Amino acid sequence: LLVYGLRRFWKLEDSFALLLAVGTSICGGTAIVAIAPLLAARERDIVLGVTLVTGVGLAAMLGLPVVAGVLDLSEPQFGVLAGLTIHQTPQVVAAGFAYGDVAGQTATVVKLARVCLLAPVALLVGWWATRQDLPSAPGRKARPWWKLLPGFALGFLVMALARTLGLFPEIQVQWSAQALIPGLSWSADTAAVLKEVSSFLLALGMAGVGFQTRFTQFSGVGWRPLIAAAGSSGVIALLVLAR
């Protein structure tokens, strides 16, 4: 609401302001990529939005633990601050566990609560966008509500539910070639393995965004988008600290 409400002051286009707003408030680049098709956003706006929220999140990941140390915040307090302020999930996890185990666990839970808002927000934004005459998609026709939900957001909710219900089994593998390696056995928690795989794929995806980014795309953009991204994140941090 803050970013989109002040878009005229920052001289941001409606669709880009909305991308920046959801990226700041929910889950960074993931939210931007999910919302972009609903707005028929330009590639330049998508790349710029992802770059801005990733950069601001990186600065917060490095700076917030220092600020929290100066303010003598407890681990649960810092976990809430990091979970609500830092944009990308890996950045939240890194900053939280750098401050302490309890801070890391708290930050992760708070951040995942934000991520769970992606599906309903995508539905709301999609419904709104198809009823507006946006410059990026003039004359768009309204679509049924079920076509507005990004598939991976629903997949996230399904995986979270499956994990909550304990549907991921623990796998044990035993090798019968005792003559070669006596007593060889191996076990793994399926959820833990999938978590490591998802972290690798997330890093791969972010690297892919970097490979598609050209600094020449930002020519003529100016400092206003950066001020909007950093300023809105700063306001969130101040509100959390004041609370």
XYZ file of N, CA and C in Angstrom:
729
model
N 0.830 -1.207 0.000
C 0.000 0.000 0.000
C 0.859 1.250 0.000
N 1.963 1.216 0.751
C 2.848 2.380 0.820
C 3.490 2.651 -0.534
N 4.074 1.617 -1.123
C 4.763 1.805 -2.405
C 3.782 2.209 -3.493
N 2.679 1.488 -3.567
C 1.724 1.796 -4.628
C 1.038 3.133 -4.398
N 0.766 3.471 -3.135
C 0.114 4.732 -2.838
C 0.979 5.940 -3.151
N 2.303 5.760 -3.053
C 3.229 6.870 -3.316
C 3.847 6.799 -4.714
N 3.261 6.019 -5.603
C 3.847 5.855 -6.940
C 3.893 7.160 -7.717
N 2.921 8.016 -7.509
C 2.920 9.303 -8.214
C 4.050 10.192 -7.703
N 4.270 10.155 -6.385
C 5.349 10.951 -5.800
C 6.697 10.487 -6.323
N 6.868 9.154 -6.439
C 8.130 8.600 -6.928
C 8.178 8.526 -8.450
N 7.062 8.918 -9.099
C 6.961 8.891 -10.564
C 7.230 7.496 -11.124
N 6.549 6.518 -10.549
C 6.659 5.131 -10.998
C 5.389 4.749 -11.754
N 5.542 3.953 -12.804
C 4.384 3.439 -13.509
C 3.598 2.485 -12.610
N 2.300 2.386 -12.870
C 1.434 1.587 -12.001
C 1.896 0.143 -11.894
N 2.170 -0.493 -13.034
C 2.523 -1.911 -13.009
C 3.848 -2.147 -12.303
N 4.844 -1.282 -12.544
C 6.133 -1.447 -11.881
C 6.002 -1.189 -10.383
N 5.219 -0.188 -9.998
C 5.015 0.094 -8.574
C 4.371 -1.097 -7.878
N 3.455 -1.764 -8.560
C 2.798 -2.925 -7.970
C 3.775 -4.091 -7.832
N 4.635 -4.288 -8.835
C 5.661 -5.329 -8.736
C 6.581 -5.064 -7.550
N 7.018 -3.832 -7.425
C 7.912 -3.468 -6.326
C 7.200 -3.622 -4.982
N 5.918 -3.324 -4.947
C 5.152 -3.428 -3.707
C 5.045 -4.879 -3.231
N 4.690 -5.786 -4.140
C 4.540 -7.191 -3.716
C 5.906 -7.807 -3.415
N 6.937 -7.381 -4.146
C 8.272 -7.901 -3.862
C 8.761 -7.481 -2.493
N 8.447 -6.257 -2.104
C 8.867 -5.747 -0.804
C 8.066 -6.361 0.336
N 6.788 -6.562 0.124
C 5.920 -6.959 1.228
C 5.797 -8.467 1.413
N 6.086 -9.271 0.365
C 5.841 -10.710 0.492
C 7.146 -11.498 0.478
N 7.706 -11.724 -0.683
C 8.881 -12.620 -0.724
C 9.847 -12.263 -1.844
N 10.080 -10.989 -2.043
C 11.126 -10.570 -2.951
C 10.883 -10.934 -4.401
N 11.947 -11.444 -5.050
C 11.887 -11.733 -6.471
C 10.860 -12.786 -6.828
N 10.618 -13.737 -5.948
C 9.628 -14.780 -6.218
C 8.246 -14.184 -6.414
N 7.878 -13.243 -5.565
C 6.569 -12.594 -5.683
C 6.486 -11.783 -6.969
N 7.561 -11.117 -7.323
C 7.570 -10.316 -8.548
C 7.362 -11.202 -9.768
N 8.088 -12.314 -9.820
C 7.959 -13.234 -10.952
C 6.555 -13.826 -11.012
N 5.936 -14.060 -9.857
C 4.587 -14.631 -9.825
C 3.533 -13.629 -10.282
N 3.701 -12.372 -9.901
C 2.691 -11.356 -10.203
C 2.862 -10.797 -11.613
N 4.075 -10.800 -12.126
C 4.369 -10.152 -13.415
C 3.458 -10.602 -14.554
N 3.211 -11.915 -14.752
C 2.327 -12.307 -15.860
C 0.908 -11.771 -15.721
N 0.448 -11.599 -14.489
C -0.901 -11.077 -14.278
C -1.013 -9.628 -14.712
N 0.131 -8.921 -14.696
C 0.153 -7.513 -15.094
C 0.663 -7.330 -16.517
N 1.030 -8.433 -17.180
C 1.687 -8.357 -18.491
C 2.870 -7.390 -18.427
N 3.651 -7.519 -17.349
C 4.754 -6.589 -17.093
C 5.867 -6.773 -18.116
N 6.556 -5.672 -18.415
C 7.683 -5.730 -19.325
C 8.873 -6.408 -18.661
N 9.711 -7.050 -19.501
C 10.872 -7.750 -18.973
C 11.781 -6.794 -18.207
N 11.928 -5.588 -18.696
C 12.784 -4.617 -18.019
C 12.282 -4.331 -16.616
N 10.960 -4.201 -16.446
C 10.401 -3.933 -15.128
C 10.602 -5.119 -14.187
N 10.467 -6.335 -14.722
C 10.654 -7.533 -13.901
C 12.091 -7.611 -13.399
N 13.047 -7.450 -14.334
C 14.460 -7.545 -13.967
C 14.836 -6.445 -12.982
N 14.358 -5.235 -13.229
C 14.667 -4.126 -12.334
C 14.078 -4.362 -10.955
N 12.830 -4.838 -10.893
C 12.200 -5.093 -9.608
C 12.928 -6.168 -8.821
N 13.273 -7.279 -9.490
C 13.999 -8.359 -8.813
C 15.350 -7.870 -8.319
N 16.043 -7.101 -9.155
C 17.361 -6.592 -8.774
C 17.278 -5.672 -7.570
N 16.270 -4.812 -7.540
C 16.133 -3.856 -6.441
C 15.822 -4.564 -5.121
N 14.841 -5.467 -5.132
C 14.482 -6.115 -3.866
C 15.598 -7.047 -3.394
N 16.317 -7.649 -4.344
C 17.435 -8.505 -3.950
C 18.556 -7.674 -3.343
N 18.844 -6.520 -3.965
C 19.901 -5.652 -3.440
C 19.568 -5.078 -2.086
N 18.328 -4.608 -1.919
C 17.909 -4.063 -0.621
C 17.895 -5.165 0.436
N 17.435 -6.355 0.046
C 17.439 -7.478 0.981
C 18.845 -7.868 1.396
N 19.782 -7.811 0.451
C 21.175 -8.131 0.765
C 21.742 -7.128 1.764
N 21.455 -5.848 1.546
C 21.926 -4.814 2.478
C 21.329 -5.033 3.867
N 20.044 -5.403 3.914
C 19.397 -5.664 5.205
C 19.987 -6.900 5.872
N 20.291 -7.918 5.071
C 20.864 -9.141 5.629
C 22.198 -8.855 6.312
N 22.993 -7.966 5.738
C 24.291 -7.641 6.311
C 24.198 -6.610 7.428
N 23.251 -5.689 7.313
C 23.192 -4.574 8.255
C 22.334 -4.796 9.481
N 21.235 -5.542 9.343
C 20.318 -5.697 10.473
C 20.944 -6.393 11.686
N 21.772 -7.439 11.505
C 22.391 -8.027 12.706
C 23.254 -7.027 13.469
N 23.903 -6.114 12.743
C 24.714 -5.089 13.399
C 23.820 -4.132 14.177
N 22.741 -3.686 13.532
C 21.797 -2.783 14.195
C 21.174 -3.456 15.414
N 20.815 -4.732 15.271
C 20.209 -5.459 16.383
C 21.179 -5.594 17.548
N 22.469 -5.783 17.240
C 23.466 -5.850 18.303
C 23.593 -4.542 19.051
N 23.541 -3.441 18.309
C 23.619 -2.116 18.942
C 22.398 -1.871 19.824
N 21.218 -2.303 19.345
C 19.981 -2.110 20.107
C 19.768 -3.180 21.169
N 20.663 -4.155 21.220
C 20.595 -5.241 22.193
C 19.269 -5.991 22.113
N 18.868 -6.355 20.893
C 17.634 -7.107 20.703
C 17.856 -8.568 21.092
N 16.826 -9.173 21.648
C 16.884 -10.603 21.945
C 16.782 -11.388 20.642
N 17.072 -12.684 20.716
C 16.998 -13.502 19.502
C 15.582 -13.568 18.931
N 14.530 -13.779 19.748
C 13.178 -13.766 19.167
C 12.824 -12.413 18.549
N 13.247 -11.323 19.195
C 12.969 -9.998 18.642
C 13.643 -9.815 17.287
N 14.903 -10.220 17.197
C 15.587 -10.083 15.918
C 14.984 -11.013 14.867
N 14.534 -12.194 15.280
C 13.906 -13.100 14.331
C 12.671 -12.495 13.693
N 11.864 -11.822 14.503
C 10.679 -11.148 13.967
C 11.087 -10.005 13.044
N 12.093 -9.236 13.450
C 12.558 -8.117 12.635
C 13.075 -8.606 11.288
N 13.911 -9.626 11.296
C 14.473 -10.145 10.055
C 13.398 -10.768 9.178
N 12.492 -11.524 9.791
C 11.452 -12.192 9.025
C 10.486 -11.242 8.353
N 10.259 -10.079 8.953
C 9.321 -9.108 8.393
C 9.990 -8.076 7.484
N 11.290 -7.930 7.575
C 11.968 -6.833 6.883
C 12.769 -7.291 5.675
N 13.495 -8.401 5.800
C 14.345 -8.870 4.705
C 13.470 -9.579 3.679
N 13.786 -9.405 2.392
C 12.871 -9.839 1.340
C 13.020 -11.305 0.949
N 14.193 -11.728 0.525
C 14.368 -13.074 0.013
C 14.483 -14.082 1.164
N 13.857 -15.240 1.007
C 13.873 -16.251 2.057
C 15.295 -16.692 2.435
N 16.186 -16.984 1.476
C 17.552 -17.357 1.877
C 18.267 -16.256 2.653
N 17.989 -15.018 2.327
C 18.597 -13.902 3.054
C 18.089 -13.866 4.494
N 16.796 -14.128 4.669
C 16.215 -14.152 6.014
C 16.860 -15.254 6.850
N 16.962 -16.438 6.269
C 17.544 -17.573 6.986
C 18.996 -17.290 7.364
N 19.752 -16.732 6.419
C 21.161 -16.439 6.679
C 21.327 -15.422 7.800
N 20.553 -14.334 7.756
C 20.663 -13.307 8.781
C 20.198 -13.825 10.136
N 19.111 -14.594 10.148
C 18.577 -15.095 11.407
C 19.542 -16.018 12.125
N 20.067 -17.013 11.423
C 20.967 -17.968 12.064
C 22.342 -17.362 12.346
N 22.686 -16.277 11.648
C 23.923 -15.576 11.994
C 23.807 -14.928 13.368
N 22.574 -14.587 13.772
C 22.344 -13.953 15.070
C 22.161 -14.986 16.172
N 21.700 -16.192 15.801
C 21.497 -17.247 16.794
C 20.485 -18.264 16.301
N 20.496 -19.444 16.902
C 19.589 -20.504 16.473
C 18.127 -20.125 16.673
N 17.799 -19.559 17.822
C 16.415 -19.160 18.082
C 15.985 -18.055 17.120
N 16.884 -17.109 16.868
C 16.589 -16.037 15.918
C 16.342 -16.603 14.525
N 17.158 -17.579 14.132
C 16.993 -18.183 12.817
C 15.679 -18.917 12.674
N 15.308 -19.676 13.706
C 14.042 -20.415 13.661
C 12.854 -19.457 13.637
N 12.916 -18.409 14.456
C 11.830 -17.428 14.489
C 11.714 -16.705 13.155
N 12.850 -16.276 12.604
C 12.849 -15.562 11.330
C 12.273 -16.420 10.217
N 12.602 -17.700 10.211
C 12.105 -18.598 9.173
C 10.594 -18.741 9.237
N 10.057 -18.916 10.447
C 8.605 -19.056 10.607
C 7.890 -17.780 10.169
N 8.407 -16.628 10.606
C 7.784 -15.346 10.245
C 7.828 -15.141 8.736
N 8.963 -15.458 8.124
C 9.101 -15.285 6.685
C 8.146 -16.186 5.922
N 8.012 -17.443 6.349
C 7.100 -18.363 5.672
C 5.653 -17.911 5.810
N 5.334 -17.244 6.914
C 3.987 -16.675 7.054
C 3.750 -15.610 5.989
N 4.785 -14.822 5.695
C 4.671 -13.838 4.606
C 4.501 -14.522 3.261
N 5.271 -15.585 3.037
C 5.202 -16.297 1.761
C 3.809 -16.869 1.526
N 3.155 -17.318 2.592
C 1.815 -17.888 2.454
C 0.799 -16.864 1.947
N 1.123 -15.594 2.018
C 0.224 -14.552 1.514
C 0.297 -14.399 0.010
N 1.256 -15.078 -0.632
C 1.454 -14.882 -2.072
C 0.224 -15.297 -2.872
N -0.336 -16.462 -2.569
C -1.483 -16.949 -3.341
C -2.692 -16.022 -3.238
N -3.134 -15.629 -2.024
C -4.288 -14.721 -1.970
C -4.004 -13.352 -2.566
N -2.777 -12.847 -2.395
C -2.445 -11.545 -2.986
C -2.417 -11.639 -4.504
N -1.891 -12.739 -5.034
C -1.881 -12.925 -6.491
C -3.303 -12.956 -7.034
N -4.192 -13.617 -6.322
C -5.594 -13.657 -6.739
C -6.198 -12.262 -6.743
N -5.938 -11.497 -5.701
C -6.478 -10.144 -5.597
C -5.898 -9.227 -6.673
N -4.580 -9.282 -6.853
C -3.929 -8.430 -7.853
C -4.394 -8.800 -9.257
N -4.489 -10.113 -9.528
C -4.943 -10.538 -10.846
C -6.352 -10.078 -11.142
N -7.238 -10.188 -10.155
C -8.618 -9.722 -10.333
C -8.639 -8.225 -10.603
N -7.824 -7.484 -9.854
C -7.792 -6.034 -10.037
C -7.197 -5.657 -11.384
N -6.106 -6.326 -11.777
C -5.385 -5.956 -12.995
C -6.228 -6.174 -14.238
N -7.026 -7.235 -14.256
C -7.821 -7.512 -15.447
C -9.002 -6.559 -15.583
N -9.207 -5.746 -14.580
C -10.282 -4.760 -14.634
C -9.757 -3.333 -14.722
N -8.448 -3.207 -14.973
C -7.827 -1.906 -15.134
C -7.257 -1.798 -16.550
N -7.114 -0.595 -17.015
C -6.499 -0.356 -18.322
C -5.052 0.048 -18.088
N -4.215 -0.938 -17.759
C -2.816 -0.668 -17.461
C -2.042 -0.382 -18.741
N -1.041 0.536 -18.672
C -0.241 0.832 -19.863
C 0.466 -0.404 -20.412
N 0.836 -1.340 -19.536
C 1.552 -2.539 -19.988
C 0.636 -3.536 -20.687
N -0.656 -3.406 -20.473
C -1.595 -4.352 -21.090
C -2.931 -3.660 -21.338
N -2.989 -2.738 -22.301
C -4.229 -2.008 -22.552
C -5.324 -2.931 -23.088
N -6.522 -2.681 -22.628
C -7.662 -3.422 -23.135
C -7.704 -4.886 -22.765
N -7.081 -5.286 -21.672
C -7.096 -6.693 -21.258
C -8.500 -7.091 -20.821
N -8.837 -8.322 -21.101
C -10.131 -8.834 -20.700
C -10.023 -9.541 -19.348
N -11.097 -9.449 -18.567
C -11.115 -10.118 -17.270
C -11.057 -11.628 -17.463
N -10.338 -12.307 -16.574
C -10.193 -13.751 -16.635
C -10.842 -14.380 -15.410
N -11.238 -15.661 -15.507
C -11.799 -16.340 -14.324
C -10.784 -16.339 -13.193
N -11.294 -16.343 -11.959
C -10.414 -16.197 -10.810
C -9.423 -17.345 -10.704
N -9.815 -18.572 -11.116
C -8.908 -19.702 -10.954
C -7.717 -19.649 -11.895
N -7.795 -18.796 -12.929
C -6.662 -18.631 -13.835
C -5.703 -17.540 -13.373
N -6.021 -16.898 -12.266
C -5.185 -15.822 -11.753
C -4.156 -16.320 -10.744
N -4.339 -17.539 -10.236
C -3.418 -18.054 -9.229
C -2.194 -18.661 -9.890
N -0.980 -18.230 -9.502
C 0.229 -18.852 -10.044
C 0.350 -20.290 -9.565
N 0.647 -21.193 -10.481
C 0.688 -22.609 -10.154
C 1.682 -22.953 -9.066
N 2.865 -22.304 -9.099
C 3.880 -22.665 -8.105
C 3.475 -22.211 -6.698
N 2.643 -21.159 -6.591
C 2.178 -20.728 -5.273
C 1.255 -21.786 -4.669
N 0.408 -22.375 -5.505
C -0.429 -23.468 -5.021
C 0.437 -24.672 -4.665
N 1.468 -24.924 -5.481
C 2.388 -26.016 -5.176
C 3.081 -25.819 -3.845
N 3.435 -24.569 -3.552
C 4.064 -24.262 -2.262
C 3.135 -24.613 -1.111
N 1.870 -24.239 -1.228
C 0.913 -24.526 -0.157
C 0.701 -26.026 -0.006
N 0.664 -26.751 -1.128
C 0.500 -28.207 -1.061
C 1.702 -28.848 -0.370
N 2.926 -28.412 -0.735
C 4.120 -28.969 -0.115
C 4.185 -28.635 1.374
N 3.788 -27.413 1.733
C 3.786 -27.023 3.150
C 2.797 -27.883 3.939
N 1.625 -28.163 3.341
C 0.636 -29.004 4.012
C 1.156 -30.433 4.155
N 1.780 -30.944 3.097
C 2.324 -32.303 3.151
C 3.419 -32.414 4.206
N 4.248 -31.391 4.298
C 5.314 -31.397 5.305
C 4.726 -31.330 6.711
N 3.675 -30.521 6.882
C 3.032 -30.388 8.186
C 2.407 -31.705 8.638
N 1.842 -32.453 7.695
C 1.181 -33.714 8.019
C 2.155 -34.885 8.075
N 3.446 -34.608 7.837
C 4.441 -35.663 7.922
C 4.347 -36.691 6.817
N 3.997 -36.268 5.617
C 3.813 -37.199 4.503
C 5.108 -37.516 3.759
N 6.208 -36.875 4.139
C 7.490 -37.193 3.515
C 8.178 -38.277 4.343
N 8.369 -39.457 3.788
C 8.919 -40.567 4.581
C 10.422 -40.426 4.783
N 10.913 -41.157 5.767
C 12.352 -41.276 5.969
C 12.819 -42.535 5.246
N 13.802 -42.392 4.393
C 14.261 -43.490 3.548
C 15.545 -44.076 4.113
N 15.600 -45.406 4.166
C 16.804 -46.104 4.584
C 17.255 -47.032 3.474
N 18.543 -46.979 3.165
C 19.124 -47.832 2.139
C 20.221 -48.669 2.790
N 20.149 -49.986 2.606
C 21.161 -50.887 3.133
C 21.779 -51.684 1.995
N 23.077 -51.771 2.014
C 23.818 -52.467 0.978
C 24.205 -53.853 1.500
N 23.865 -54.884 0.716
C 24.094 -56.251 1.170
C 25.502 -56.768 0.877
N 26.322 -55.973 0.211
C 27.679 -56.419 -0.138
C 28.592 -56.275 1.078
N 28.354 -57.088 2.081
C 29.099 -56.998 3.331
C 30.586 -57.291 3.135
N 30.901 -58.125 2.158
C 32.309 -58.473 1.942
C 33.125 -57.262 1.488
N 32.472 -56.360 0.787
C 33.185 -55.176 0.295
C 33.251 -54.090 1.374
N 32.094 -53.726 1.894
C 32.026 -52.671 2.914
C 31.113 -53.170 4.027
N 31.659 -53.799 5.054
C 30.834 -54.357 6.130
C 30.026 -53.279 6.858
N 28.784 -53.632 7.113
C 27.939 -52.751 7.916
C 27.532 -51.453 7.255
N 27.632 -51.382 5.926
C 27.278 -50.141 5.245
C 25.768 -49.917 5.286
N 25.360 -48.772 5.750
C 23.944 -48.386 5.741
C 23.844 -46.879 5.603
N 22.735 -46.445 5.068
C 22.546 -45.007 4.849
C 21.072 -44.689 5.004
N 20.770 -43.599 5.679
C 19.385 -43.173 5.841
C 19.299 -41.675 5.616
N 18.131 -41.231 5.177
C 17.950 -39.805 4.912
C 16.488 -39.440 5.084
N 16.257 -38.264 5.602
C 14.914 -37.707 5.704
C 14.577 -37.088 4.349
N 13.513 -37.571 3.725
C 13.150 -37.086 2.392
C 12.962 -35.574 2.388
N 12.309 -35.040 3.415
C 12.076 -33.602 3.479
C 13.393 -32.831 3.533
N 14.374 -33.369 4.286
C 15.672 -32.697 4.381
C 16.384 -32.700 3.043
N 16.290 -33.830 2.324
C 16.916 -33.912 1.000
C 16.268 -32.913 0.042
N 14.932 -32.864 0.037
C 14.226 -31.935 -0.836
C 14.538 -30.483 -0.473
N 14.758 -30.230 0.808
C 15.106 -28.880 1.236
C 16.449 -28.461 0.649
N 17.427 -29.371 0.683
C 18.731 -29.057 0.104
C 18.629 -28.852 -1.406
N 17.832 -29.695 -2.060
C 17.646 -29.563 -3.508
C 16.988 -28.224 -3.837
N 15.974 -27.846 -3.045
C 15.283 -26.578 -3.309
C 16.208 -25.387 -3.105
N 17.096 -25.476 -2.111
C 18.052 -24.380 -1.891
C 18.979 -24.236 -3.089
N 19.431 -25.366 -3.628
C 20.299 -25.326 -4.799
C 19.560 -24.748 -6.004
N 18.322 -25.185 -6.216
C 17.559 -24.690 -7.358
C 17.244 -23.206 -7.211
N 16.992 -22.759 -5.978
C 16.738 -21.341 -5.749
C 17.973 -20.516 -6.088
N 19.148 -20.984 -5.634
C 20.392 -20.286 -5.969
C 20.622 -20.284 -7.474
N 20.286 -21.397 -8.134
C 20.445 -21.489 -9.582
C 19.525 -20.498 -10.291
N 18.292 -20.404 -9.786
C 17.346 -19.462 -10.382
C 17.785 -18.013 -10.225
N 18.298 -17.666 -9.031
C 18.769 -16.301 -8.813
C 19.982 -15.999 -9.703
N 20.847 -17.016 -9.886
C 21.982 -16.828 -10.798
C 21.489 -16.595 -12.224
N 20.418 -17.316 -12.588
C 19.853 -17.120 -13.919
C 19.342 -15.700 -14.119
N 18.729 -15.137 -13.079
C 18.285 -13.739 -13.162
C 19.479 -12.821 -13.386
N 20.584 -13.126 -12.691
C 21.787 -12.318 -12.859
C 22.336 -12.395 -14.268
N 22.313 -13.598 -14.855
C 22.825 -13.757 -16.211
C 21.969 -13.022 -17.237
N 20.691 -12.823 -16.915
C 19.805 -12.120 -17.837
C 19.826 -10.610 -17.634
N 20.521 -10.172 -16.601
C 20.522 -8.751 -16.261
C 21.647 -8.020 -16.979
N 21.295 -6.916 -17.609
C 22.281 -6.020 -18.209
C 22.128 -4.657 -17.546
N 23.228 -4.092 -17.103
C 23.151 -2.796 -16.448
C 22.650 -1.712 -17.403
N 22.796 -1.941 -18.699
C 22.294 -0.962 -19.667
C 20.770 -0.873 -19.620
N 20.119 -1.921 -19.089
C 18.669 -1.885 -18.968
C 18.213 -0.824 -17.971
N 19.112 -0.423 -17.081
C 18.748 0.539 -16.046
C 19.033 1.980 -16.453
N 19.549 2.152 -17.659
C 19.868 3.510 -18.101
C 18.586 4.326 -18.208
N 18.621 5.504 -17.658
C 17.464 6.378 -17.696
C 16.443 6.104 -16.611
N 16.670 5.079 -15.796
C 15.707 4.763 -14.733
C 15.768 5.781 -13.609
N 16.998 6.208 -13.274
C 17.166 7.185 -12.207
C 17.174 6.542 -10.828
N 17.207 7.392 -9.801
C 17.313 6.920 -8.424
C 15.966 6.703 -7.760
N 14.891 7.117 -8.391
C 13.585 7.034 -7.739
C 13.169 5.596 -7.400
N 13.317 4.627 -8.315
C 12.961 3.256 -7.932
C 13.786 2.729 -6.755
N 15.076 3.065 -6.723
C 15.923 2.626 -5.613
C 15.476 3.258 -4.302
N 15.160 4.545 -4.352
C 14.676 5.235 -3.147
C 13.360 4.628 -2.688
N 12.482 4.300 -3.650
C 11.194 3.692 -3.299
C 11.395 2.345 -2.630
N 12.288 1.515 -3.192
C 12.527 0.188 -2.629
C 13.163 0.272 -1.251
N 14.202 1.086 -1.125
C 14.899 1.199 0.158
C 14.033 1.913 1.196
N 13.329 2.944 0.766
C 12.494 3.705 1.699
C 11.358 2.885 2.278
N 10.691 2.111 1.436
C 9.585 1.290 1.935
C 10.091 0.221 2.894
N 11.241 -0.372 2.589
C 11.812 -1.362 3.503
C 12.213 -0.718 4.828
N 12.736 0.494 4.763
C 13.095 1.213 5.979
C 11.890 1.510 6.849
N 10.770 1.869 6.214
C 9.549 2.135 6.974
C 9.069 0.869 7.684
N 9.130 -0.278 6.972
C 8.740 -1.546 7.594
C 9.602 -1.838 8.812
N 10.918 -1.644 8.667
C 11.837 -1.910 9.775
C 11.537 -1.006 10.966
N 11.267 0.256 10.710
C 10.950 1.178 11.795
C 9.644 0.812 12.501
N 8.645 0.379 11.725
C 7.385 -0.028 12.333
C 7.562 -1.253 13.222
N 8.381 -2.209 12.758
C 8.625 -3.417 13.559
C 9.365 -3.056 14.835
N 10.394 -2.214 14.715
C 11.161 -1.819 15.887
C 10.306 -1.029 16.874
N 9.423 -0.177 16.356
C 8.561 0.605 17.234
C 7.586 -0.292 17.971
N 7.169 -1.382 17.339
C 6.224 -2.306 17.966
C 6.923 -3.101 19.073
